[in-house]
Amino acid sequence: MSIGIKDCKAGISFIEDGELYLCLFNQQNKQGRLSGKYLVKRKNMRTGAITEISYNPTAKVEPAYIDKKPYNFSYSSGDDFIFMDPETYDTIEIPAQRLEWEKNFLAEGSELTVNINVFNGEILDIVLPDKVELEITEAEAAVKGNTATSAQKNATLETGLEIKVPLCIESGERVIVSTIDGKYAGRAK
């Protein structure tokens, strides 16, 4: 069942020329009395490339149905990250090179729940929660007298990610970190 390009709204996944896309933006460009074209900003869900393309108003695309399923992070075997389905206990492995950013937030033993996007059995990506709790394994000593507004120091998380934290944070403390930009978001409770 095809959908008209005018009904392809932001957030809809579709297939075109064998490629899988996510619509990021769709706007009709009217010119005079003509019916106009639709300018669609789309993201290739396999490569991450973002392109803009114009379509005739009569164009149709094939919708793609993406399964989003929660999985718990289990452990890393070095080359792969292993996730477990909390209902069936089935595991899936995702190569570490596909999770370059995400691995900064996947700590062993955390049982972090992520959503894994799957299309026809093909794993597309994982979606992390907006914020995660991690432990500081190493923190610089606070420099005496360095009390300017919002003074910060370097710290290393249990995953190896280096972040800036307030001077009062010490090694061994648990902090909340944003998975969007990798910045300190607060102390864990």
Coordinates of C-alpha atoms in Angstrom, one line a residue:
M1 CA 0.0 0.0 0.0
S2 CA 1.6 3.2 -1.2
I3 CA 1.2 6.6 0.5
G4 CA 1.1 9.9 -1.3
I5 CA 4.1 12.2 -0.8
K6 CA 1.8 14.8 0.7
D7 CA 0.9 12.4 3.5
C8 CA 4.6 11.6 4.2
K9 CA 5.0 13.5 7.5
A10 CA 8.1 13.9 9.7
G11 CA 8.8 10.6 11.5
I12 CA 7.4 8.3 8.8
S13 CA 9.8 5.6 7.4
F14 CA 9.6 4.7 3.7
I15 CA 11.3 2.7 1.0
E16 CA 12.5 4.3 -2.2
D17 CA 14.8 2.6 -4.8
G18 CA 15.6 -0.2 -2.3
E19 CA 16.8 2.3 0.3
L20 CA 15.2 2.9 3.7
Y21 CA 14.5 6.5 4.6
L22 CA 13.1 8.4 7.6
C23 CA 11.2 11.6 6.7
L24 CA 12.6 14.5 8.7
F25 CA 10.7 17.4 7.0
N26 CA 8.1 17.7 4.2
Q27 CA 6.9 21.1 2.8
Q28 CA 4.9 22.0 -0.2
N29 CA 6.5 24.7 -2.4
K30 CA 3.7 26.4 -4.4
Q31 CA 4.7 28.6 -7.3
G32 CA 1.9 30.7 -8.9
R33 CA -1.1 28.7 -10.0
L34 CA 0.9 25.4 -10.3
S35 CA 0.2 22.7 -7.8
G36 CA 3.8 22.9 -6.6
K37 CA 6.4 20.3 -5.5
Y38 CA 7.1 18.8 -2.2
L39 CA 10.5 19.3 -0.7
V40 CA 11.4 16.3 1.5
K41 CA 14.4 16.2 3.9
R42 CA 15.1 12.5 4.5
K43 CA 17.6 10.4 6.4
N44 CA 19.0 7.2 5.1
M45 CA 18.4 4.8 8.0
R46 CA 21.3 2.5 7.0
T47 CA 24.0 5.1 6.3
G48 CA 22.8 8.1 8.3
A49 CA 23.2 10.4 5.2
I50 CA 20.7 13.3 5.0
T51 CA 19.4 14.5 1.7
E52 CA 16.8 16.9 0.4
I53 CA 14.8 16.0 -2.7
S54 CA 11.7 17.4 -4.4
Y55 CA 8.8 15.3 -5.5
N56 CA 5.8 15.9 -7.8
P57 CA 2.5 16.1 -5.9
T58 CA 1.4 12.8 -7.4
A59 CA 4.5 10.9 -6.2
K60 CA 4.0 7.9 -4.0
V61 CA 6.3 6.0 -1.6
E62 CA 6.2 2.6 0.1
P63 CA 5.8 2.9 3.8
A64 CA 8.3 0.9 5.9
Y65 CA 7.3 -0.7 9.2
I66 CA 10.1 -0.4 11.8
D67 CA 9.8 -2.6 14.8
K68 CA 11.0 -0.9 18.0
K69 CA 11.6 -3.4 20.7
P70 CA 13.1 -2.9 24.2
Y71 CA 16.3 -4.8 25.0
N72 CA 18.5 -4.8 28.1
F73 CA 22.3 -4.3 27.6
S74 CA 24.0 -7.4 29.0
Y75 CA 27.8 -7.1 28.3
S76 CA 30.5 -6.4 25.8
S77 CA 32.6 -9.2 24.3
G78 CA 35.2 -6.8 22.9
D79 CA 34.1 -6.9 19.3
D80 CA 30.3 -7.1 20.0
F81 CA 27.7 -5.7 22.4
I82 CA 25.2 -8.2 23.6
F83 CA 21.6 -7.2 24.3
M84 CA 18.9 -9.4 25.8
D85 CA 15.1 -9.4 25.3
P86 CA 13.6 -9.1 28.8
E87 CA 10.6 -11.2 27.9
T88 CA 12.1 -14.1 25.9
Y89 CA 15.7 -13.9 27.1
D90 CA 16.9 -14.1 23.5
T91 CA 20.1 -12.3 22.9
I92 CA 21.3 -10.3 19.9
E93 CA 24.9 -9.1 19.1
I94 CA 25.6 -5.8 17.5
P95 CA 29.2 -5.1 16.3
A96 CA 31.0 -2.5 18.3
Q97 CA 31.9 -0.4 15.2
R98 CA 28.2 0.2 14.7
L99 CA 27.9 1.7 18.2
E100 CA 30.7 4.3 18.2
W101 CA 28.7 6.9 20.1
E102 CA 26.4 4.6 22.0
K103 CA 29.2 2.6 23.6
N104 CA 30.1 5.7 25.7
F105 CA 27.0 5.0 27.7
L106 CA 26.9 1.2 27.9
A107 CA 28.3 0.1 31.2
E108 CA 28.6 -3.6 32.1
G109 CA 26.2 -4.6 34.8
S110 CA 24.0 -1.6 34.3
E111 CA 21.0 -3.5 32.7
L112 CA 20.3 -0.3 30.7
T113 CA 17.1 -0.7 28.6
V114 CA 17.4 0.6 25.0
N115 CA 15.1 0.4 22.0
I116 CA 16.4 -1.5 19.1
N117 CA 15.0 -0.6 15.7
V118 CA 14.6 -3.6 13.3
F119 CA 13.4 -3.7 9.7
N120 CA 12.7 -7.1 8.2
G121 CA 15.2 -8.8 10.6
E122 CA 17.9 -6.1 9.9
I123 CA 19.1 -4.2 13.0
L124 CA 19.2 -0.5 12.1
D125 CA 20.2 1.2 15.3
I126 CA 19.7 1.5 19.0
V127 CA 18.0 4.3 20.8
L128 CA 19.4 5.2 24.2
P129 CA 17.4 6.8 26.9
D130 CA 18.0 10.6 27.1
K131 CA 20.0 10.3 30.3
V132 CA 22.0 7.5 31.9
E133 CA 23.6 7.0 35.3
L134 CA 27.3 6.2 35.3
E135 CA 30.1 6.1 37.8
I136 CA 33.1 8.5 37.9
T137 CA 36.3 6.3 37.9
E138 CA 38.8 9.2 37.8
A139 CA 38.4 12.9 38.6
E140 CA 41.0 15.6 38.6
A141 CA 41.7 17.3 41.9
A142 CA 40.0 20.7 42.4
V143 CA 42.4 23.6 42.2
K144 CA 42.3 25.8 45.2
G145 CA 41.1 29.3 44.3
N146 CA 39.5 28.2 41.1
T147 CA 36.0 29.2 42.1
A148 CA 34.8 31.2 39.1
T149 CA 31.2 30.8 38.2
S150 CA 30.5 27.2 37.1
A151 CA 34.1 26.0 37.5
Q152 CA 34.5 22.5 36.1
K153 CA 37.2 19.8 36.0
N154 CA 37.8 16.8 33.8
A155 CA 36.5 13.4 34.9
T156 CA 36.5 9.9 33.3
L157 CA 33.4 7.7 33.4
E158 CA 33.4 3.9 33.8
T159 CA 32.9 3.6 30.1
G160 CA 36.0 5.6 29.3
L161 CA 34.1 8.8 28.2
E162 CA 35.7 12.0 29.5
I163 CA 33.4 14.7 30.6
K164 CA 33.5 18.0 32.5
V165 CA 32.0 18.0 36.0
P166 CA 31.6 20.5 38.8
L167 CA 34.6 20.8 41.2
C168 CA 32.6 19.1 44.0
I169 CA 32.3 15.7 42.2
E170 CA 34.8 13.0 43.2
S171 CA 35.9 9.6 42.0
G172 CA 33.4 6.8 42.9
E173 CA 30.4 9.1 42.7
R174 CA 27.5 8.3 40.3
V175 CA 26.4 11.0 37.9
I176 CA 23.7 11.6 35.3
V177 CA 25.0 12.1 31.8
S178 CA 23.1 13.2 28.7
T179 CA 23.3 10.7 25.9
I180 CA 22.5 13.4 23.3
D181 CA 25.7 15.5 23.9
G182 CA 27.6 13.5 26.5
K183 CA 27.5 16.3 29.1
Y184 CA 27.1 16.2 32.8
A185 CA 23.4 16.6 33.8
G186 CA 23.5 16.2 37.6
R187 CA 24.3 13.9 40.5
A188 CA 22.7 10.5 40.8
K189 CA 20.4 10.0 43.8

